[in-house]
Coordinates of C-alpha atoms and ligand atoms in Angstrom, one line a residue:
M19 CA 2.4 -61.0 47.8
H20 CA 2.0 -60.1 44.1
F21 CA -0.9 -58.9 42.1
R22 CA -1.7 -60.6 38.8
I23 CA -3.9 -58.4 36.7
T24 CA -5.4 -59.4 33.3
P25 CA -7.1 -56.9 31.0
S26 CA -10.6 -56.2 32.3
K27 CA -13.6 -54.1 31.8
L28 CA -14.9 -52.5 35.0
R29 CA -18.7 -52.7 35.5
D30 CA -21.0 -49.9 36.5
A31 CA -21.2 -49.8 40.2
R32 CA -21.7 -47.8 43.4
V33 CA -18.8 -48.4 45.8
T34 CA -17.2 -47.2 49.0
V35 CA -13.5 -47.1 49.8
P36 CA -11.9 -47.1 53.3
G37 CA -11.6 -44.1 55.5
D38 CA -9.2 -41.2 55.1
K39 CA -5.7 -41.9 56.3
S40 CA -4.7 -38.4 57.2
V41 CA -8.0 -37.8 59.2
S42 CA -7.7 -41.2 61.0
H43 CA -4.1 -40.5 62.2
R44 CA -5.2 -37.1 63.5
A45 CA -8.3 -38.4 65.2
L46 CA -6.0 -40.8 67.2
M47 CA -3.4 -38.3 68.1
L48 CA -5.7 -35.4 68.9
G49 CA -8.3 -37.6 70.6
S50 CA -5.5 -39.0 72.8
V51 CA -4.5 -35.5 74.2
A52 CA -8.1 -34.2 74.4
E53 CA -10.1 -34.1 77.6
G54 CA -12.8 -36.7 77.6
R55 CA -13.9 -39.2 75.0
T56 CA -13.5 -39.1 71.2
E57 CA -15.7 -41.4 69.2
V58 CA -14.4 -42.1 65.7
S59 CA -16.5 -43.7 62.9
G60 CA -15.2 -44.5 59.4
F61 CA -11.7 -45.1 60.8
L62 CA -9.1 -46.5 58.4
N63 CA -7.9 -49.9 59.7
G64 CA -4.8 -49.6 57.6
E65 CA -1.3 -50.5 58.9
D66 CA -0.2 -46.9 59.1
C67 CA -3.1 -45.9 61.3
L68 CA -2.8 -49.1 63.4
A69 CA 0.9 -48.1 64.0
T70 CA -0.3 -44.7 65.4
A71 CA -3.0 -46.4 67.5
A72 CA -0.3 -48.7 69.0
A73 CA 2.0 -45.7 69.6
M74 CA -0.7 -43.8 71.5
R75 CA -1.5 -46.9 73.5
S76 CA 2.2 -47.2 74.4
L77 CA 1.9 -43.7 75.8
G78 CA -0.8 -44.8 78.2
V79 CA -4.0 -43.9 76.2
E80 CA -6.9 -46.3 76.1
I81 CA -8.0 -46.8 72.6
R82 CA -10.7 -49.4 71.8
Q83 CA -12.0 -50.7 68.5
T84 CA -15.7 -51.0 69.0
G85 CA -16.8 -51.9 65.5
A86 CA -15.3 -52.6 62.1
T87 CA -14.5 -48.9 61.6
D88 CA -15.4 -47.5 65.0
V89 CA -12.8 -46.5 67.6
V90 CA -13.2 -44.9 71.0
I91 CA -10.4 -43.0 72.5
D92 CA -10.3 -42.0 76.2
G93 CA -8.3 -38.8 76.0
V94 CA -5.8 -38.1 78.8
G95 CA -5.5 -34.4 78.3
L96 CA -2.5 -32.4 77.0
H97 CA -0.3 -33.4 79.9
G98 CA -1.6 -36.9 80.6
L99 CA 0.6 -39.0 78.3
S100 CA 3.2 -41.3 80.0
A101 CA 6.6 -42.5 79.1
P102 CA 6.5 -45.5 76.6
P103 CA 8.0 -48.8 77.7
G104 CA 10.4 -48.8 74.7
D105 CA 11.1 -47.4 71.2
I106 CA 7.9 -46.5 69.3
D107 CA 7.8 -48.2 65.9
L108 CA 5.7 -46.3 63.4
G109 CA 6.2 -48.8 60.5
N110 CA 5.9 -47.1 57.1
S111 CA 4.2 -44.0 58.2
G112 CA 5.8 -40.6 57.6
T113 CA 2.6 -38.8 58.9
A114 CA 2.8 -40.7 62.1
M115 CA 6.5 -40.0 62.6
R116 CA 6.4 -36.3 61.8
L117 CA 3.2 -35.5 63.7
M118 CA 4.3 -37.6 66.7
A119 CA 7.6 -35.8 66.8
G120 CA 5.8 -32.5 67.3
L121 CA 3.5 -34.0 70.0
L122 CA 6.4 -35.7 71.8
S123 CA 8.7 -32.6 71.8
G124 CA 6.4 -31.1 74.4
Q125 CA 6.3 -34.0 76.9
S126 CA 8.0 -34.4 80.3
F127 CA 9.5 -37.7 79.2
S128 CA 11.9 -38.8 76.5
S129 CA 11.0 -41.1 73.6
V130 CA 12.5 -42.7 70.5
L131 CA 10.7 -43.0 67.2
T132 CA 11.6 -45.5 64.6
G133 CA 10.1 -47.2 61.5
D134 CA 10.7 -49.7 58.7
A135 CA 13.5 -49.4 56.1
S136 CA 11.6 -46.9 54.0
L137 CA 10.6 -44.6 56.9
N138 CA 14.1 -44.8 58.4
G139 CA 15.4 -43.4 55.1
R140 CA 13.1 -40.4 54.9
P141 CA 14.2 -36.8 55.7
M142 CA 13.4 -35.5 59.1
E143 CA 15.5 -32.3 59.2
R144 CA 12.4 -30.6 58.0
I145 CA 10.8 -31.1 61.4
I146 CA 13.9 -31.2 63.5
K147 CA 14.9 -27.6 62.4
P148 CA 11.7 -25.8 63.5
L149 CA 11.1 -28.0 66.5
T150 CA 14.7 -27.3 67.7
A151 CA 14.0 -23.6 67.2
M152 CA 11.1 -24.0 69.6
G153 CA 13.4 -25.4 72.2
A154 CA 13.1 -29.2 71.5
A155 CA 16.1 -31.5 71.4
I156 CA 15.9 -34.2 68.8
E157 CA 18.8 -36.4 67.6
S158 CA 18.6 -38.2 64.3
D159 CA 21.0 -40.3 62.3
C160 CA 23.8 -38.2 60.8
D161 CA 21.9 -37.9 57.5
G162 CA 18.8 -36.5 59.2
T163 CA 16.9 -39.8 59.1
P164 CA 15.2 -41.8 61.9
P165 CA 15.4 -43.1 64.5
L166 CA 14.6 -39.9 66.3
Q167 CA 15.5 -39.5 70.0
I168 CA 13.3 -36.8 71.5
S169 CA 14.3 -35.4 74.9
G170 CA 11.6 -34.7 77.4
G171 CA 11.2 -32.1 80.1
L172 CA 12.2 -29.1 77.9
K173 CA 10.2 -25.9 77.8
L174 CA 9.0 -25.0 74.3
R175 CA 8.4 -21.4 73.1
G176 CA 6.3 -20.3 70.2
I177 CA 8.0 -19.3 67.0
H178 CA 7.1 -18.1 63.5
Y179 CA 8.3 -20.4 60.8
D180 CA 8.3 -19.9 57.0
L181 CA 7.9 -23.5 55.7
P182 CA 10.6 -24.0 53.0
V183 CA 8.5 -26.9 51.6
A184 CA 4.8 -27.2 51.2
S185 CA 4.2 -30.0 53.8
A186 CA 1.1 -30.6 55.9
Q187 CA 3.2 -33.0 58.0
V188 CA 5.7 -30.3 58.9
K189 CA 3.0 -27.7 59.5
S190 CA 1.1 -30.1 61.7
A191 CA 4.2 -31.1 63.7
I192 CA 4.9 -27.4 64.5
L193 CA 1.2 -26.7 65.4
L194 CA 1.1 -29.8 67.7
A195 CA 4.3 -28.7 69.4
G196 CA 2.8 -25.2 69.6
L197 CA 0.0 -26.5 71.9
Y198 CA 2.8 -27.1 74.4
A199 CA 4.7 -23.9 73.8
S200 CA 4.5 -20.5 75.5
G201 CA 3.0 -17.7 73.4
T202 CA 2.0 -17.9 69.7
T203 CA 3.2 -20.5 67.2
S204 CA 2.7 -19.6 63.6
V205 CA 3.7 -21.0 60.2
T206 CA 3.5 -19.6 56.7
E207 CA 3.0 -22.1 53.9
P208 CA 4.5 -21.6 50.4
A209 CA 1.5 -23.4 48.9
V210 CA -1.8 -24.6 50.4
T211 CA -1.5 -28.1 52.0
R212 CA -4.2 -30.3 53.6
D213 CA -5.7 -28.6 56.6
H214 CA -7.2 -31.5 58.5
T215 CA -5.1 -30.7 61.6
E216 CA -6.5 -27.1 61.7
R217 CA -10.1 -28.3 61.1
M218 CA -9.9 -31.1 63.8
L219 CA -8.2 -28.8 66.4
G220 CA -11.1 -26.3 65.7
S221 CA -13.7 -29.1 66.2
M222 CA -12.0 -29.8 69.6
G223 CA -12.3 -26.3 70.8
V224 CA -8.8 -25.0 69.9
N225 CA -8.7 -21.5 68.4
V226 CA -6.6 -21.8 65.3
A227 CA -6.3 -18.5 63.3
T228 CA -5.8 -18.7 59.5
S229 CA -5.0 -15.5 57.6
G230 CA -4.0 -16.2 54.0
P231 CA -1.0 -18.5 54.1
R232 CA -0.4 -17.9 57.8
I233 CA -1.8 -20.3 60.4
S234 CA -1.3 -19.6 64.1
L235 CA -2.4 -20.8 67.6
E236 CA -1.7 -19.9 71.2
G237 CA 0.0 -22.5 73.4
G238 CA -1.7 -24.1 76.4
Q239 CA -5.2 -24.4 74.9
S240 CA -6.9 -27.7 75.9
L241 CA -8.7 -30.0 73.4
R242 CA -12.2 -31.3 74.1
G243 CA -13.0 -34.9 73.0
T244 CA -15.5 -35.0 70.2
R245 CA -17.1 -37.2 67.5
V246 CA -15.1 -37.6 64.3
N247 CA -16.7 -39.0 61.2
V248 CA -13.9 -39.9 58.9
P249 CA -14.8 -39.5 55.2
A250 CA -13.7 -42.0 52.6
D251 CA -10.2 -41.3 51.4
L252 CA -10.0 -39.4 48.1
S253 CA -6.4 -40.8 47.7
S254 CA -7.8 -44.3 47.7
A255 CA -10.9 -43.4 45.6
T256 CA -8.4 -42.0 43.0
F257 CA -7.5 -45.6 41.9
I258 CA -11.2 -46.5 41.3
I259 CA -11.7 -43.2 39.5
L260 CA -8.7 -43.9 37.3
G261 CA -10.0 -47.5 36.6
S262 CA -13.4 -46.1 35.6
L263 CA -11.9 -43.4 33.3
L264 CA -9.7 -45.9 31.5
S265 CA -12.2 -48.7 31.2
Q266 CA -14.6 -49.0 28.3
D267 CA -18.2 -47.8 29.1
A268 CA -17.7 -47.7 32.8
D269 CA -19.7 -45.5 35.2
I270 CA -18.7 -45.8 38.8
L271 CA -20.0 -43.8 41.8
I272 CA -17.9 -43.7 44.9
E273 CA -19.8 -42.6 48.0
N274 CA -19.1 -40.3 50.8
V275 CA -15.6 -39.3 49.7
G276 CA -13.7 -36.4 51.4
V277 CA -13.5 -33.5 49.0
N278 CA -11.7 -31.0 51.3
P279 CA -10.5 -28.3 48.8
T280 CA -6.9 -28.8 50.0
R281 CA -7.1 -32.4 48.6
T282 CA -9.0 -32.1 45.3
G283 CA -6.1 -31.3 43.0
V284 CA -6.4 -34.7 41.4
I285 CA -10.0 -34.0 40.3
A286 CA -9.0 -30.7 38.8
I287 CA -6.0 -32.2 37.0
L288 CA -8.0 -35.1 35.6
Q289 CA -10.8 -32.8 34.5
A290 CA -8.3 -30.6 32.7
M291 CA -7.2 -33.8 30.8
G292 CA -10.8 -34.3 29.7
A293 CA -12.0 -36.7 32.5
D294 CA -15.7 -37.0 33.0
I295 CA -15.8 -36.7 36.8
T296 CA -18.8 -35.1 38.6
L297 CA -19.5 -34.5 42.3
A298 CA -23.0 -35.1 43.7
N299 CA -24.6 -34.6 47.0
P300 CA -22.0 -32.3 48.6
R301 CA -22.3 -32.0 52.3
L302 CA -20.3 -31.5 55.5
L303 CA -19.3 -34.5 57.7
G304 CA -18.3 -32.7 60.8
K305 CA -15.8 -30.1 59.6
E306 CA -14.9 -32.0 56.5
P307 CA -16.6 -31.6 53.1
V308 CA -17.7 -34.8 51.4
A309 CA -19.5 -35.7 48.2
D310 CA -20.3 -38.7 46.0
I311 CA -17.9 -38.9 43.1
R312 CA -19.0 -40.2 39.7
A313 CA -16.4 -41.1 37.1
R314 CA -17.2 -42.3 33.6
S315 CA -15.0 -43.7 30.8
S316 CA -13.2 -40.8 29.2
K317 CA -10.8 -40.0 26.3
L318 CA -8.0 -38.3 28.1
R319 CA -5.6 -35.8 26.5
G320 CA -2.1 -34.8 27.7
G321 CA -0.8 -31.3 28.4
A322 CA 1.1 -29.5 31.0
V323 CA -0.1 -30.2 34.6
D324 CA -0.6 -26.9 36.5
P325 CA 2.2 -26.8 39.1
A326 CA -0.2 -24.7 41.3
L327 CA -2.2 -27.9 41.9
V328 CA 0.8 -30.0 43.0
S329 CA 0.4 -29.6 46.8
L330 CA -3.4 -30.3 46.5
A331 CA -2.7 -33.6 44.7
I332 CA 0.6 -34.6 46.3
D333 CA -0.3 -38.3 46.8
E334 CA -2.0 -38.8 43.5
F335 CA 0.8 -38.4 41.0
P336 CA 1.5 -42.2 40.7
A337 CA -2.1 -42.6 39.5
L338 CA -1.8 -39.4 37.4
F339 CA 1.2 -40.9 35.6
V340 CA -0.9 -43.8 34.6
A341 CA -3.7 -41.5 33.4
A342 CA -1.1 -39.6 31.4
A343 CA 0.2 -42.8 29.8
A344 CA -3.4 -43.6 28.7
A345 CA -3.9 -40.1 27.4
Q346 CA -3.4 -38.8 23.8
G347 CA -0.1 -36.9 23.4
K348 CA 2.4 -36.1 26.1
T349 CA 1.8 -34.9 29.6
T350 CA 4.4 -32.8 31.4
F351 CA 4.7 -32.9 35.2
S352 CA 6.9 -30.3 36.9
G353 CA 7.3 -29.1 40.5
I354 CA 6.8 -32.6 41.9
G355 CA 10.3 -33.1 43.4
E356 CA 8.7 -33.9 46.8
L357 CA 7.7 -37.2 45.2
R358 CA 11.3 -38.3 45.4
V359 CA 11.1 -38.5 49.3
K360 CA 7.8 -40.3 49.7
E361 CA 7.4 -44.0 50.6
S362 CA 9.7 -44.5 47.6
D363 CA 11.2 -42.2 45.0
R364 CA 7.8 -42.1 43.2
I365 CA 9.1 -40.4 40.0
S366 CA 11.7 -43.1 39.3
A367 CA 9.5 -45.9 40.7
M368 CA 6.7 -45.0 38.3
A369 CA 9.0 -44.3 35.4
D370 CA 10.6 -47.8 35.9
G371 CA 7.2 -49.6 36.1
M372 CA 5.6 -47.8 33.1
R373 CA 8.7 -48.2 30.9
R374 CA 8.6 -52.0 31.6
L375 CA 5.0 -51.8 30.4
G376 CA 6.0 -50.1 27.2
I377 CA 5.4 -46.4 28.0
R378 CA 8.0 -43.7 27.3
V379 CA 8.8 -41.6 30.3
D380 CA 11.5 -38.9 30.3
E381 CA 12.4 -38.1 33.9
T382 CA 13.5 -34.7 35.0
E383 CA 14.9 -33.7 38.4
D384 CA 11.5 -32.4 39.6
G385 CA 9.1 -34.1 37.2
A386 CA 8.6 -36.2 34.2
V387 CA 7.2 -36.2 30.7
V388 CA 4.9 -39.1 30.1
H389 CA 4.2 -40.0 26.5
G390 CA 0.7 -41.4 25.8
G391 CA 0.7 -45.0 24.4
R392 CA -0.6 -48.5 25.2
F393 CA 0.5 -50.5 28.2
R394 CA 1.7 -54.0 27.3
G395 CA 1.9 -56.9 29.7
G396 CA 5.0 -57.3 31.9
E397 CA 6.3 -57.6 35.4
V398 CA 6.9 -54.5 37.6
E399 CA 8.0 -53.7 41.1
S400 CA 6.1 -51.7 43.7
F401 CA 9.4 -50.5 45.3
H402 CA 7.7 -51.2 48.7
D403 CA 5.2 -48.3 47.9
H404 CA 1.5 -48.8 48.3
R405 CA 0.5 -46.1 45.8
V406 CA 3.0 -47.3 43.2
A407 CA 1.6 -50.8 43.6
M408 CA -2.1 -49.7 43.1
S409 CA -1.3 -47.4 40.2
L410 CA 0.5 -50.1 38.3
A411 CA -2.3 -52.5 39.1
M412 CA -4.7 -50.1 37.4
A413 CA -2.4 -49.9 34.4
G414 CA -2.8 -53.7 34.2
T415 CA -6.6 -53.4 33.7
V416 CA -6.0 -51.7 30.3
A417 CA -2.7 -53.4 29.3
D418 CA -2.5 -55.7 26.2
G419 CA -1.4 -58.6 28.3
E420 CA -1.0 -59.8 31.9
V421 CA 0.7 -57.5 34.4
I422 CA 2.4 -58.8 37.6
V423 CA 3.0 -56.2 40.3
R424 CA 5.5 -57.6 42.7
D425 CA 5.6 -57.0 46.4
V426 CA 2.2 -55.6 47.2
D427 CA 1.7 -56.3 50.9
N428 CA 2.3 -52.6 51.5
V429 CA -1.1 -51.8 49.9
D430 CA -2.6 -52.6 53.4
T431 CA -1.0 -49.4 54.8
S432 CA -3.7 -47.3 53.1
F433 CA -6.2 -49.4 51.2
P434 CA -6.9 -52.7 52.9
G435 CA -9.2 -54.7 50.7
F436 CA -8.0 -53.1 47.5
G437 CA -7.9 -56.4 45.7
D438 CA -11.4 -57.4 46.7
C439 CA -12.7 -53.9 45.8
M440 CA -11.2 -54.2 42.3
A441 CA -12.5 -57.7 41.9
G442 CA -16.0 -56.5 42.9
L443 CA -15.8 -54.0 40.1
G444 CA -14.9 -56.7 37.5
G445 CA -11.2 -56.1 37.7
E446 CA -9.4 -59.4 36.9
I447 CA -7.0 -59.3 39.8
E448 CA -5.5 -62.1 41.7
V449 CA -3.5 -61.8 44.9
L450 CA -0.7 -64.4 44.7
D451 CA 1.7 -65.5 47.4
A452 CA 5.2 -64.6 46.4
P453 CA 7.2 -67.7 45.3
Ligands
LIG249 C1 0.0 -36.1 54.8 C2 0.7 -35.1 54.2 C3 1.5 -35.3 52.9 C4 1.1 -36.7 52.2 C5 0.9 -37.8 53.2 C6 -0.1 -37.5 54.3 C7 -0.6 -35.8 56.1 O1 2.8 -35.4 53.2 O2 2.0 -37.0 51.2 O3 0.6 -39.0 52.6 O4 -1.5 -36.5 56.5 O5 -0.3 -34.7 56.6 P1 3.7 -34.0 53.2 O6 3.0 -33.1 54.1 O7 5.1 -34.3 53.7 O8 3.7 -33.6 51.7

């Protein structure tokens, strides 16, 4: 499918966006190996999380969808998973692959993890190396990409690992394997990354110690099933925030959004660019902080984006590139080399799309300089990447002419209903069948 977007003014509104992808994945995986029942509300019915649900079912866990966003998981305990009938296909989801690899390294049975063309091109040495040091045996393709063949029946031992890249997926894979390891497993992060795994393990009765950048746990601790209320996903809310900031006289409130401080880099970066974003009604939803986010039309200005905020905004750079293009002056992004190994090479995918829409982007190895200007109409590619697709769609709302974003089926991985949500806000967006 393609999106056709014509310039539009977004109307004042109160909206909700779907549940948090990271929290939904973790609820499924941790709920599956917990003792007793885990009841999840606000679950993200996106393709990535549905792939994790199917994976956990193939490992013998009963997972039932009891409402539009309600899921019940009957946990089987740490040692209750059973051998899958075949290869486990995790679709497009790097989070599913890396966290599952940690979980499966500690099982008595062997398994194979695979995915779509994008996932099967993503680097896995980052998890293979520490998991192997713990005693796991994982075979990948020769360039370190999936499929992953994980041997069962091996004894894991706790290690300390200094993470070479700031990655919550790698940290979580090691901590999950650590539940099956003897002794203490610990990691040190080079920069703070999302801590949903640590919070959810804590809510399930696991003692996770955090001391500065070091996170550790003792192996063998059992998890207790619990209630998980999934907040709305700030990464999805970002597209609506962006639309509101760029539109004329818009004032949009997005309710119940996760504002875990390990995720809010995007708000800090946009505010530093002059964005009128405020948080109201801050509260805790279980262990996760949430708030209502209000974004109003703003005149944005460029500048140098603080590299210290990168790991706190890692998924939001495609949207931030669009904000930078709409800002006055130039915006310099640095220290974002990790974007090159996401669902696409997001630096070059966004540079390609924005150049086609008349924006000057100078790419560097680990960043880009985006020159503020006006988007013109044109046709762009998503590069099979949901966040690239949605970011370029938002650019279309303020372009001088019609924008076609090609190949947008992937939007369903994280934000099912994005087109309807945009249309409800007054965005002139049509979803077209690809010719
Ligand atoms: C995620 C961590 C991030 C992020 C991804 C979700 C998670 O990846 O990009 O969308 O749920 O742990 P890295 O940890 O590899 O940066």
